[in-house]
Amino acid sequence: MPELPEVEALKDFLTEHLVGHEIVRVLPMAISVLKTYDPPLTAIEGHEVTAVHRHGKFLDLQTAGGPHLITHLARAGWLHWKDRLPDGPPKPGKGPLALRVALETGEGFDLTEAGTQKRLAVYVVQDPQQVPGIARLGPDPLADDFDEPRLAALLKDERRQIKGALRDQSLIAGVGNAYSDEILHAAKMSPFKLAAKLTPEETSTLYEALRTTLTEAVNRSRGVAAGRLKSEKKSGLRVHGRTGEPCPVCGDTIREVSFSDSSLQYCPTCQTGGHILADRRLSRLLK
C-alpha cells in the first residue's frame, strides 16, 4: 500500500507533469472506483490543473474553476504515467485498469488496481473536506507544527497498542502498516506496547523515529519516476516484509505476527528484549 512517502513523491511528480496542463478526457474503466456522482466525472474535463496536494494518503488534483479530482490508491492501487497514451479508448475487460486521465499534450496517467478486492477510490468534489476520509484525518506527521508535545497529547489517552495507534488515520495521517513497523524498529519499541503508557523519554524517542523515518523515506523517493516508487519503497525497508532475514542493526532474525488480513514484522533483540511475540494464527495452525 502506498503510504505518506510514496504519495508525497507522487504529488511532486504530478506537480511537475500536470500543473499548467488541461485535462481533456477522463475515462472510468471500473464503476466501483467512483465514489461520488455529483459533480460528474466529466466536470473535470476542460479544466487546467493548478496544483497537486497530498492529504494523508490521498492525492488531490486541483483545477482552475473546476472541481478537485481526488484519489486514494488503497492497498493494491497504483498510478502509471504515460508519456504518450494509446490512441483510442481502452478496451473494456477484466484487467487492472480502473481510470485513465488524458491531457491536451497526449500525455496522461492510468490508475490500476490488482487483485479482487476493489478498494481504489476516486472522488470529484468542490472541496476536499467533502471526502469523508480526508475530513477525519489527523495531523500530518511531517507538518511544521507537528512537534513532540503534540504527539504526546495524541497518545496520552490511547489505550491501544502503539502499532494500531500509529496506523489510525484519524490520529496521525499517512502512516500505514509498513512504515509503522519501520518507525517502531527505529524507536526500539514493541508494537504491542500500550500507547498511553509511554514515558516522556519513550515518547521523545518515538517522535524522533517517526519524523526521521518518514523524512528519510520521502528523500529517497524524491525524483524517482512513478513507476519505480514501489521498488524504491521495498528496498528502503529494514524490517517490514523481511521475515526470516537478519536485522540490519543487530543480526537477530526478523519475526512476524500475522493477522487476518495483514502482518507485522519486528526484531526481538531490538524491540522486545528478546521476547518472541505471540502469533495466534500460527499457534492455531500448529495445534
PDB file of C-alpha atoms in Angstrom:
ATOM      1  CA  MET A   1       0.000   0.000   0.000  1.00  0.00           C
ATOM      2  CA  PRO A   2       1.372   3.445  -0.878  1.00  0.00           C
ATOM      3  CA  GLU A   3       1.917   5.449   2.302  1.00  0.00           C
ATOM      4  CA  LEU A   4       2.909   9.036   3.069  1.00  0.00           C
ATOM      5  CA  PRO A   5       6.398   8.953   1.470  1.00  0.00           C
ATOM      6  CA  GLU A   6       5.233   7.383  -1.808  1.00  0.00           C
ATOM      7  CA  VAL A   7       2.158   9.614  -2.078  1.00  0.00           C
ATOM      8  CA  GLU A   8       4.332  12.659  -1.332  1.00  0.00           C
ATOM      9  CA  ALA A   9       6.665  11.590  -4.151  1.00  0.00           C
ATOM     10  CA  LEU A  10       3.706  11.083  -6.485  1.00  0.00           C
ATOM     11  CA  LYS A  11       2.481  14.555  -5.545  1.00  0.00           C
ATOM     12  CA  ASP A  12       5.851  16.040  -6.527  1.00  0.00           C
ATOM     13  CA  PHE A  13       5.962  14.009  -9.748  1.00  0.00           C
ATOM     14  CA  LEU A  14       2.445  15.044 -10.764  1.00  0.00           C
ATOM     15  CA  THR A  15       3.098  18.676  -9.862  1.00  0.00           C
ATOM     16  CA  GLU A  16       5.915  18.643 -12.396  1.00  0.00           C
ATOM     17  CA  HIS A  17       3.935  16.823 -15.090  1.00  0.00           C
ATOM     18  CA  LEU A  18       0.355  18.056 -14.637  1.00  0.00           C
ATOM     19  CA  VAL A  19       0.314  21.650 -13.402  1.00  0.00           C
ATOM     20  CA  GLY A  20      -0.413  24.048 -16.243  1.00  0.00           C
ATOM     21  CA  HIS A  21      -1.944  21.350 -18.435  1.00  0.00           C
ATOM     22  CA  GLU A  22      -5.581  20.753 -19.326  1.00  0.00           C
ATOM     23  CA  ILE A  23      -7.425  17.528 -18.565  1.00  0.00           C
ATOM     24  CA  VAL A  24      -9.248  16.734 -21.797  1.00  0.00           C
ATOM     25  CA  ARG A  25     -10.623  13.295 -21.009  1.00  0.00           C
ATOM     26  CA  VAL A  26     -11.305  11.091 -18.003  1.00  0.00           C
ATOM     27  CA  LEU A  27     -12.248   7.523 -18.805  1.00  0.00           C
ATOM     28  CA  PRO A  28     -13.568   5.301 -15.992  1.00  0.00           C
ATOM     29  CA  MET A  29     -12.979   1.615 -16.678  1.00  0.00           C
ATOM     30  CA  ALA A  30     -14.300   0.270 -13.372  1.00  0.00           C
ATOM     31  CA  ILE A  31     -17.508   1.738 -11.982  1.00  0.00           C
ATOM     32  CA  SER A  32     -16.503   0.594  -8.489  1.00  0.00           C
ATOM     33  CA  VAL A  33     -13.717   3.172  -8.424  1.00  0.00           C
ATOM     34  CA  LEU A  34     -16.124   6.154  -8.478  1.00  0.00           C
ATOM     35  CA  LYS A  35     -17.268   7.183  -5.005  1.00  0.00           C
ATOM     36  CA  THR A  36     -19.063  10.419  -5.974  1.00  0.00           C
ATOM     37  CA  TYR A  37     -21.535  11.252  -8.755  1.00  0.00           C
ATOM     38  CA  ASP A  38     -22.287  14.966  -8.325  1.00  0.00           C
ATOM     39  CA  PRO A  39     -20.483  16.724  -9.866  1.00  0.00           C
ATOM     40  CA  PRO A  40     -19.994  14.056 -12.534  1.00  0.00           C
ATOM     41  CA  LEU A  41     -16.576  12.793 -13.501  1.00  0.00           C
ATOM     42  CA  THR A  42     -16.797  14.714 -16.779  1.00  0.00           C
ATOM     43  CA  ALA A  43     -16.905  18.002 -14.809  1.00  0.00           C
ATOM     44  CA  ILE A  44     -13.134  17.786 -14.507  1.00  0.00           C
ATOM     45  CA  GLU A  45     -12.657  17.798 -18.297  1.00  0.00           C
ATOM     46  CA  GLY A  46     -11.637  21.051 -19.937  1.00  0.00           C
ATOM     47  CA  HIS A  47     -10.006  22.411 -16.787  1.00  0.00           C
ATOM     48  CA  GLU A  48      -6.348  23.194 -16.194  1.00  0.00           C
ATOM     49  CA  VAL A  49      -4.575  21.561 -13.260  1.00  0.00           C
ATOM     50  CA  THR A  50      -3.348  24.359 -10.971  1.00  0.00           C
ATOM     51  CA  ALA A  51      -1.905  22.367  -8.050  1.00  0.00           C
ATOM     52  CA  VAL A  52      -1.411  18.871  -6.659  1.00  0.00           C
ATOM     53  CA  HIS A  53      -1.862  18.300  -2.921  1.00  0.00           C
ATOM     54  CA  ARG A  54      -1.467  15.407  -0.507  1.00  0.00           C
ATOM     55  CA  HIS A  55      -3.851  14.774   2.379  1.00  0.00           C
ATOM     56  CA  GLY A  56      -2.511  11.787   4.318  1.00  0.00           C
ATOM     57  CA  LYS A  57      -2.556   9.044   1.681  1.00  0.00           C
ATOM     58  CA  PHE A  58      -4.949  10.934  -0.626  1.00  0.00           C
ATOM     59  CA  LEU A  59      -3.794  12.626  -3.872  1.00  0.00           C
ATOM     60  CA  ASP A  60      -5.663  15.807  -4.789  1.00  0.00           C
ATOM     61  CA  LEU A  61      -5.600  17.364  -8.286  1.00  0.00           C
ATOM     62  CA  GLN A  62      -6.910  20.928  -8.036  1.00  0.00           C
ATOM     63  CA  THR A  63      -8.220  22.541 -11.220  1.00  0.00           C
ATOM     64  CA  ALA A  64      -8.857  26.134 -12.269  1.00  0.00           C
ATOM     65  CA  GLY A  65     -12.535  26.981 -11.960  1.00  0.00           C
ATOM     66  CA  GLY A  66     -13.447  23.329 -11.585  1.00  0.00           C
ATOM     67  CA  PRO A  67     -13.639  20.560  -9.016  1.00  0.00           C
ATOM     68  CA  HIS A  68     -10.900  18.530  -7.370  1.00  0.00           C
ATOM     69  CA  LEU A  69     -10.065  15.017  -8.614  1.00  0.00           C
ATOM     70  CA  ILE A  70      -9.050  13.069  -5.516  1.00  0.00           C
ATOM     71  CA  THR A  71      -7.634   9.551  -5.425  1.00  0.00           C
ATOM     72  CA  HIS A  72      -6.884   7.030  -2.706  1.00  0.00           C
ATOM     73  CA  LEU A  73      -4.773   4.170  -4.065  1.00  0.00           C
ATOM     74  CA  ALA A  74      -5.766   1.795  -1.230  1.00  0.00           C
ATOM     75  CA  ARG A  75      -3.825  -1.453  -0.838  1.00  0.00           C
ATOM     76  CA  ALA A  76      -3.291  -2.580  -4.424  1.00  0.00           C
ATOM     77  CA  GLY A  77      -3.771   0.562  -6.490  1.00  0.00           C
ATOM     78  CA  TRP A  78      -1.087   2.417  -8.421  1.00  0.00           C
ATOM     79  CA  LEU A  79      -0.561   5.328 -10.801  1.00  0.00           C
ATOM     80  CA  HIS A  80       1.213   4.742 -14.110  1.00  0.00           C
ATOM     81  CA  TRP A  81       2.412   7.797 -16.014  1.00  0.00           C
ATOM     82  CA  LYS A  82       2.318   7.640 -19.833  1.00  0.00           C
ATOM     83  CA  ASP A  83       4.390   9.995 -21.969  1.00  0.00           C
ATOM     84  CA  ARG A  84       2.042   9.021 -24.772  1.00  0.00           C
ATOM     85  CA  LEU A  85      -1.343   7.471 -24.105  1.00  0.00           C
ATOM     86  CA  PRO A  86      -2.604   4.836 -26.566  1.00  0.00           C
ATOM     87  CA  ASP A  87      -4.805   6.129 -29.354  1.00  0.00           C
ATOM     88  CA  GLY A  88      -8.494   5.452 -28.818  1.00  0.00           C
ATOM     89  CA  PRO A  89     -10.290   4.394 -25.657  1.00  0.00           C
ATOM     90  CA  PRO A  90      -9.059   1.311 -23.771  1.00  0.00           C
ATOM     91  CA  LYS A  91     -10.878  -1.915 -24.403  1.00  0.00           C
ATOM     92  CA  PRO A  92     -13.279  -2.966 -21.662  1.00  0.00           C
ATOM     93  CA  GLY A  93     -12.342  -6.122 -19.840  1.00  0.00           C
ATOM     94  CA  LYS A  94     -11.319  -7.640 -16.534  1.00  0.00           C
ATOM     95  CA  GLY A  95      -7.822  -6.172 -16.411  1.00  0.00           C
ATOM     96  CA  PRO A  96      -6.409  -3.944 -13.686  1.00  0.00           C
ATOM     97  CA  LEU A  97      -7.131  -0.610 -15.433  1.00  0.00           C
ATOM     98  CA  ALA A  98      -9.587   1.439 -13.363  1.00  0.00           C
ATOM     99  CA  LEU A  99      -9.319   5.008 -14.702  1.00  0.00           C
ATOM    100  CA  ARG A 100      -7.462   6.916 -17.426  1.00  0.00           C
ATOM    101  CA  VAL A 101      -6.750  10.662 -17.382  1.00  0.00           C
ATOM    102  CA  ALA A 102      -5.626  12.321 -20.629  1.00  0.00           C
ATOM    103  CA  LEU A 103      -4.005  15.742 -21.123  1.00  0.00           C
ATOM    104  CA  GLU A 104      -4.067  18.033 -24.138  1.00  0.00           C
ATOM    105  CA  THR A 105      -0.439  17.056 -24.822  1.00  0.00           C
ATOM    106  CA  GLY A 106      -1.282  13.386 -25.357  1.00  0.00           C
ATOM    107  CA  GLU A 107       0.325  12.522 -22.017  1.00  0.00           C
ATOM    108  CA  GLY A 108      -1.612  11.237 -19.032  1.00  0.00           C
ATOM    109  CA  PHE A 109      -1.837   8.511 -16.454  1.00  0.00           C
ATOM    110  CA  ASP A 110      -3.660   5.291 -15.685  1.00  0.00           C
ATOM    111  CA  LEU A 111      -4.922   4.217 -12.295  1.00  0.00           C
ATOM    112  CA  THR A 112      -4.780   0.444 -11.870  1.00  0.00           C
ATOM    113  CA  GLU A 113      -5.712  -1.978  -9.129  1.00  0.00           C
ATOM    114  CA  ALA A 114      -4.532  -5.559  -8.835  1.00  0.00           C
ATOM    115  CA  GLY A 115      -6.440  -8.363  -7.146  1.00  0.00           C
ATOM    116  CA  THR A 116     -10.120  -8.955  -6.496  1.00  0.00           C
ATOM    117  CA  GLN A 117     -10.659  -6.592  -3.552  1.00  0.00           C
ATOM    118  CA  LYS A 118     -11.512  -3.341  -5.306  1.00  0.00           C
ATOM    119  CA  ARG A 119     -10.771  -0.528  -2.842  1.00  0.00           C
ATOM    120  CA  LEU A 120      -9.181   2.099  -5.064  1.00  0.00           C
ATOM    121  CA  ALA A 121     -11.303   5.241  -4.747  1.00  0.00           C
ATOM    122  CA  VAL A 122     -11.811   8.333  -6.934  1.00  0.00           C
ATOM    123  CA  TYR A 123     -13.803  11.388  -5.854  1.00  0.00           C
ATOM    124  CA  VAL A 124     -14.837  14.523  -7.761  1.00  0.00           C
ATOM    125  CA  VAL A 125     -15.665  17.243  -5.230  1.00  0.00           C
ATOM    126  CA  GLN A 126     -15.716  21.023  -4.924  1.00  0.00           C
ATOM    127  CA  ASP A 127     -13.938  20.877  -1.559  1.00  0.00           C
ATOM    128  CA  PRO A 128     -11.535  18.125  -0.373  1.00  0.00           C
ATOM    129  CA  GLN A 129     -13.251  18.165   3.023  1.00  0.00           C
ATOM    130  CA  GLN A 130     -16.287  16.617   1.290  1.00  0.00           C
ATOM    131  CA  VAL A 131     -14.320  13.357   1.119  1.00  0.00           C
ATOM    132  CA  PRO A 132     -15.092  11.541   4.401  1.00  0.00           C
ATOM    133  CA  GLY A 133     -11.616  10.029   4.667  1.00  0.00           C
ATOM    134  CA  ILE A 134      -9.999  13.462   4.371  1.00  0.00           C
ATOM    135  CA  ALA A 135     -12.436  15.142   6.751  1.00  0.00           C
ATOM    136  CA  ARG A 136     -11.490  12.780   9.575  1.00  0.00           C
ATOM    137  CA  LEU A 137      -7.710  12.810   9.049  1.00  0.00           C
ATOM    138  CA  GLY A 138      -5.475  13.521  11.991  1.00  0.00           C
ATOM    139  CA  PRO A 139      -2.463  15.848  11.742  1.00  0.00           C
ATOM    140  CA  ASP A 140       0.274  15.272   9.186  1.00  0.00           C
ATOM    141  CA  PRO A 141       3.405  13.971  10.976  1.00  0.00           C
ATOM    142  CA  LEU A 142       5.719  15.969   8.694  1.00  0.00           C
ATOM    143  CA  ALA A 143       3.896  19.267   9.155  1.00  0.00           C
ATOM    144  CA  ASP A 144       5.917  22.082  10.727  1.00  0.00           C
ATOM    145  CA  ASP A 145       3.529  22.306  13.680  1.00  0.00           C
ATOM    146  CA  PHE A 146       3.656  18.573  14.461  1.00  0.00           C
ATOM    147  CA  ASP A 147       6.019  18.698  17.422  1.00  0.00           C
ATOM    148  CA  GLU A 148       6.784  16.334  20.291  1.00  0.00           C
ATOM    149  CA  PRO A 149       4.171  17.810  22.681  1.00  0.00           C
ATOM    150  CA  ARG A 150       1.507  17.292  20.026  1.00  0.00           C
ATOM    151  CA  LEU A 151       2.409  13.625  19.644  1.00  0.00           C
ATOM    152  CA  ALA A 152       2.349  13.226  23.428  1.00  0.00           C
ATOM    153  CA  ALA A 153      -1.118  14.806  23.577  1.00  0.00           C
ATOM    154  CA  LEU A 154      -2.417  12.476  20.860  1.00  0.00           C
ATOM    155  CA  LEU A 155      -1.168   9.349  22.648  1.00  0.00           C
ATOM    156  CA  LYS A 156      -1.836  10.152  26.303  1.00  0.00           C
ATOM    157  CA  ASP A 157      -5.371   8.709  26.352  1.00  0.00           C
ATOM    158  CA  GLU A 158      -4.810   5.970  23.752  1.00  0.00           C
ATOM    159  CA  ARG A 159      -5.472   2.571  25.342  1.00  0.00           C
ATOM    160  CA  ARG A 160      -4.474   0.749  22.181  1.00  0.00           C
ATOM    161  CA  GLN A 161      -1.205  -0.882  21.234  1.00  0.00           C
ATOM    162  CA  ILE A 162       1.181   1.623  19.683  1.00  0.00           C
ATOM    163  CA  LYS A 163       1.222  -0.248  16.345  1.00  0.00           C
ATOM    164  CA  GLY A 164      -2.535   0.252  15.924  1.00  0.00           C
ATOM    165  CA  ALA A 165      -2.399   3.849  17.105  1.00  0.00           C
ATOM    166  CA  LEU A 166       0.242   4.781  14.536  1.00  0.00           C
ATOM    167  CA  ARG A 167      -1.873   3.281  11.741  1.00  0.00           C
ATOM    168  CA  ASP A 168      -5.064   5.116  12.737  1.00  0.00           C
ATOM    169  CA  GLN A 169      -5.530   7.812  10.082  1.00  0.00           C
ATOM    170  CA  SER A 170      -7.807   9.844  12.348  1.00  0.00           C
ATOM    171  CA  LEU A 171      -4.980  10.053  14.879  1.00  0.00           C
ATOM    172  CA  ILE A 172      -1.948  10.584  12.595  1.00  0.00           C
ATOM    173  CA  ALA A 173      -2.342  10.909   8.818  1.00  0.00           C
ATOM    174  CA  GLY A 174      -0.326   8.927   6.300  1.00  0.00           C
ATOM    175  CA  VAL A 175       1.358   6.126   8.270  1.00  0.00           C
ATOM    176  CA  GLY A 176       0.381   2.578   7.290  1.00  0.00           C
ATOM    177  CA  ASN A 177       1.453  -0.955   8.029  1.00  0.00           C
ATOM    178  CA  ALA A 178       4.944  -0.794   6.541  1.00  0.00           C
ATOM    179  CA  TYR A 179       6.168   2.479   7.984  1.00  0.00           C
ATOM    180  CA  SER A 180       4.674   1.815  11.412  1.00  0.00           C
ATOM    181  CA  ASP A 181       6.909  -1.290  11.532  1.00  0.00           C
ATOM    182  CA  GLU A 182       9.894   0.801  10.433  1.00  0.00           C
ATOM    183  CA  ILE A 183       9.192   3.569  12.946  1.00  0.00           C
ATOM    184  CA  LEU A 184       8.852   1.146  15.856  1.00  0.00           C
ATOM    185  CA  HIS A 185      12.042  -0.660  14.868  1.00  0.00           C
ATOM    186  CA  ALA A 186      13.911   2.660  14.759  1.00  0.00           C
ATOM    187  CA  ALA A 187      12.443   3.561  18.162  1.00  0.00           C
ATOM    188  CA  LYS A 188      13.388   0.109  19.570  1.00  0.00           C
ATOM    189  CA  MET A 189       9.809  -0.263  20.763  1.00  0.00           C
ATOM    190  CA  SER A 190       7.471  -3.271  20.898  1.00  0.00           C
ATOM    191  CA  PRO A 191       4.479  -2.959  18.566  1.00  0.00           C
ATOM    192  CA  PHE A 192       2.326  -4.319  21.407  1.00  0.00           C
ATOM    193  CA  LYS A 193       3.274  -1.590  23.892  1.00  0.00           C
ATOM    194  CA  LEU A 194       0.262   0.437  25.056  1.00  0.00           C
ATOM    195  CA  ALA A 195       0.383   3.954  23.633  1.00  0.00           C
ATOM    196  CA  ALA A 196      -0.905   5.634  26.802  1.00  0.00           C
ATOM    197  CA  LYS A 197       1.857   4.043  28.908  1.00  0.00           C
ATOM    198  CA  LEU A 198       4.763   5.598  27.035  1.00  0.00           C
ATOM    199  CA  THR A 199       7.108   7.503  29.319  1.00  0.00           C
ATOM    200  CA  PRO A 200       8.192  11.032  28.305  1.00  0.00           C
ATOM    201  CA  GLU A 201      11.552   9.571  27.231  1.00  0.00           C
ATOM    202  CA  GLU A 202       9.843   6.896  25.105  1.00  0.00           C
ATOM    203  CA  THR A 203       7.559   9.489  23.525  1.00  0.00           C
ATOM    204  CA  SER A 204      10.589  11.593  22.640  1.00  0.00           C
ATOM    205  CA  THR A 205      12.304   8.573  21.081  1.00  0.00           C
ATOM    206  CA  LEU A 206       9.164   7.657  19.142  1.00  0.00           C
ATOM    207  CA  TYR A 207       8.766  11.224  17.870  1.00  0.00           C
ATOM    208  CA  GLU A 208      12.339  11.283  16.599  1.00  0.00           C
ATOM    209  CA  ALA A 209      11.914   7.872  14.928  1.00  0.00           C
ATOM    210  CA  LEU A 210       8.619   8.960  13.336  1.00  0.00           C
ATOM    211  CA  ARG A 211       9.991  12.144  11.829  1.00  0.00           C
ATOM    212  CA  THR A 212      13.347  10.680  10.810  1.00  0.00           C
ATOM    213  CA  THR A 213      11.936   7.500   9.231  1.00  0.00           C
ATOM    214  CA  LEU A 214       9.337   9.360   7.168  1.00  0.00           C
ATOM    215  CA  THR A 215      11.681  12.192   6.178  1.00  0.00           C
ATOM    216  CA  GLU A 216      14.361   9.767   5.011  1.00  0.00           C
ATOM    217  CA  ALA A 217      11.785   7.762   3.039  1.00  0.00           C
ATOM    218  CA  VAL A 218      10.480  10.932   1.378  1.00  0.00           C
ATOM    219  CA  ASN A 219      14.016  11.990   0.482  1.00  0.00           C
ATOM    220  CA  ARG A 220      14.757   8.555  -1.028  1.00  0.00           C
ATOM    221  CA  SER A 221      11.577   8.734  -3.103  1.00  0.00           C
ATOM    222  CA  ARG A 222      12.004  12.288  -4.410  1.00  0.00           C
ATOM    223  CA  GLY A 223      12.987  12.360  -8.066  1.00  0.00           C
ATOM    224  CA  VAL A 224      12.135   8.693  -8.553  1.00  0.00           C
ATOM    225  CA  ALA A 225       9.827   8.051 -11.510  1.00  0.00           C
ATOM    226  CA  ALA A 226       6.309   6.990 -10.562  1.00  0.00           C
ATOM    227  CA  GLY A 227       6.817   3.510 -11.970  1.00  0.00           C
ATOM    228  CA  ARG A 228       9.844   2.840  -9.746  1.00  0.00           C
ATOM    229  CA  LEU A 229       8.443   4.055  -6.422  1.00  0.00           C
ATOM    230  CA  LYS A 230       7.212   0.621  -5.326  1.00  0.00           C
ATOM    231  CA  SER A 231      10.639  -0.967  -5.686  1.00  0.00           C
ATOM    232  CA  GLU A 232      12.265   2.059  -4.045  1.00  0.00           C
ATOM    233  CA  LYS A 233       9.981   1.682  -1.035  1.00  0.00           C
ATOM    234  CA  LYS A 234      10.735  -2.026  -0.669  1.00  0.00           C
ATOM    235  CA  SER A 235      14.496  -1.542  -0.957  1.00  0.00           C
ATOM    236  CA  GLY A 236      14.486   1.010   1.847  1.00  0.00           C
ATOM    237  CA  LEU A 237      12.557  -1.069   4.393  1.00  0.00           C
ATOM    238  CA  ARG A 238      14.653  -2.601   7.170  1.00  0.00           C
ATOM    239  CA  VAL A 239      12.164  -4.941   8.862  1.00  0.00           C
ATOM    240  CA  HIS A 240       8.778  -4.780   7.155  1.00  0.00           C
ATOM    241  CA  GLY A 241       8.328  -7.626   4.685  1.00  0.00           C
ATOM    242  CA  ARG A 242      11.645  -9.167   5.725  1.00  0.00           C
ATOM    243  CA  THR A 243      10.537 -12.075   7.916  1.00  0.00           C
ATOM    244  CA  GLY A 244      13.387 -14.572   8.403  1.00  0.00           C
ATOM    245  CA  GLU A 245      16.100 -12.154   7.324  1.00  0.00           C
ATOM    246  CA  PRO A 246      18.758 -10.810   9.704  1.00  0.00           C
ATOM    247  CA  CYS A 247      18.066  -7.489  11.414  1.00  0.00           C
ATOM    248  CA  PRO A 248      20.358  -4.869   9.815  1.00  0.00           C
ATOM    249  CA  VAL A 249      21.077  -3.418  13.285  1.00  0.00           C
ATOM    250  CA  CYS A 250      21.798  -6.447  15.495  1.00  0.00           C
ATOM    251  CA  GLY A 251      21.687  -9.515  13.203  1.00  0.00           C
ATOM    252  CA  ASP A 252      18.820 -11.260  15.035  1.00  0.00           C
ATOM    253  CA  THR A 253      16.173 -12.956  12.898  1.00  0.00           C
ATOM    254  CA  ILE A 254      13.248 -10.705  11.989  1.00  0.00           C
ATOM    255  CA  ARG A 255       9.976 -12.200  13.221  1.00  0.00           C
ATOM    256  CA  GLU A 256       6.357 -11.843  12.149  1.00  0.00           C
ATOM    257  CA  VAL A 257       2.941 -11.649  13.769  1.00  0.00           C
ATOM    258  CA  SER A 258       0.098 -12.485  11.384  1.00  0.00           C
ATOM    259  CA  PHE A 259      -3.456 -11.174  11.475  1.00  0.00           C
ATOM    260  CA  SER A 260      -6.484 -11.960   9.312  1.00  0.00           C
ATOM    261  CA  ASP A 261      -5.587  -9.520   6.537  1.00  0.00           C
ATOM    262  CA  SER A 262      -2.111  -8.205   7.391  1.00  0.00           C
ATOM    263  CA  SER A 263       1.071  -8.903   9.323  1.00  0.00           C
ATOM    264  CA  LEU A 264       3.724  -7.006  11.228  1.00  0.00           C
ATOM    265  CA  GLN A 265       7.454  -7.589  11.402  1.00  0.00           C
ATOM    266  CA  TYR A 266       9.837  -6.782  14.258  1.00  0.00           C
ATOM    267  CA  CYS A 267      13.248  -7.608  15.715  1.00  0.00           C
ATOM    268  CA  PRO A 268      13.100  -9.358  19.113  1.00  0.00           C
ATOM    269  CA  THR A 269      16.532  -8.151  20.203  1.00  0.00           C
ATOM    270  CA  CYS A 270      15.996  -4.513  19.210  1.00  0.00           C
ATOM    271  CA  GLN A 271      12.353  -4.176  20.221  1.00  0.00           C
ATOM    272  CA  THR A 272      11.114  -6.723  22.748  1.00  0.00           C
ATOM    273  CA  GLY A 273      14.116  -7.620  24.898  1.00  0.00           C
ATOM    274  CA  GLY A 274      14.468 -10.941  23.075  1.00  0.00           C
ATOM    275  CA  HIS A 275      10.841 -11.936  23.721  1.00  0.00           C
ATOM    276  CA  ILE A 276       9.014 -13.597  20.802  1.00  0.00           C
ATOM    277  CA  LEU A 277       5.551 -12.070  20.408  1.00  0.00           C
ATOM    278  CA  ALA A 278       2.630 -14.488  20.262  1.00  0.00           C
ATOM    279  CA  ASP A 279       1.340 -15.187  16.765  1.00  0.00           C
ATOM    280  CA  ARG A 280      -2.129 -16.560  17.390  1.00  0.00           C
ATOM    281  CA  ARG A 281      -2.755 -17.522  13.774  1.00  0.00           C
ATOM    282  CA  LEU A 282       0.440 -19.583  13.669  1.00  0.00           C
ATOM    283  CA  SER A 283      -0.421 -21.105  17.042  1.00  0.00           C
ATOM    284  CA  ARG A 284      -3.759 -22.323  15.691  1.00  0.00           C
ATOM    285  CA  LEU A 285      -2.068 -23.923  12.699  1.00  0.00           C
ATOM    286  CA  LEU A 286       0.302 -25.828  14.980  1.00  0.00           C
ATOM    287  CA  LYS A 287      -2.474 -27.335  17.114  1.00  0.00           C
TER     288      LYS A 287
END
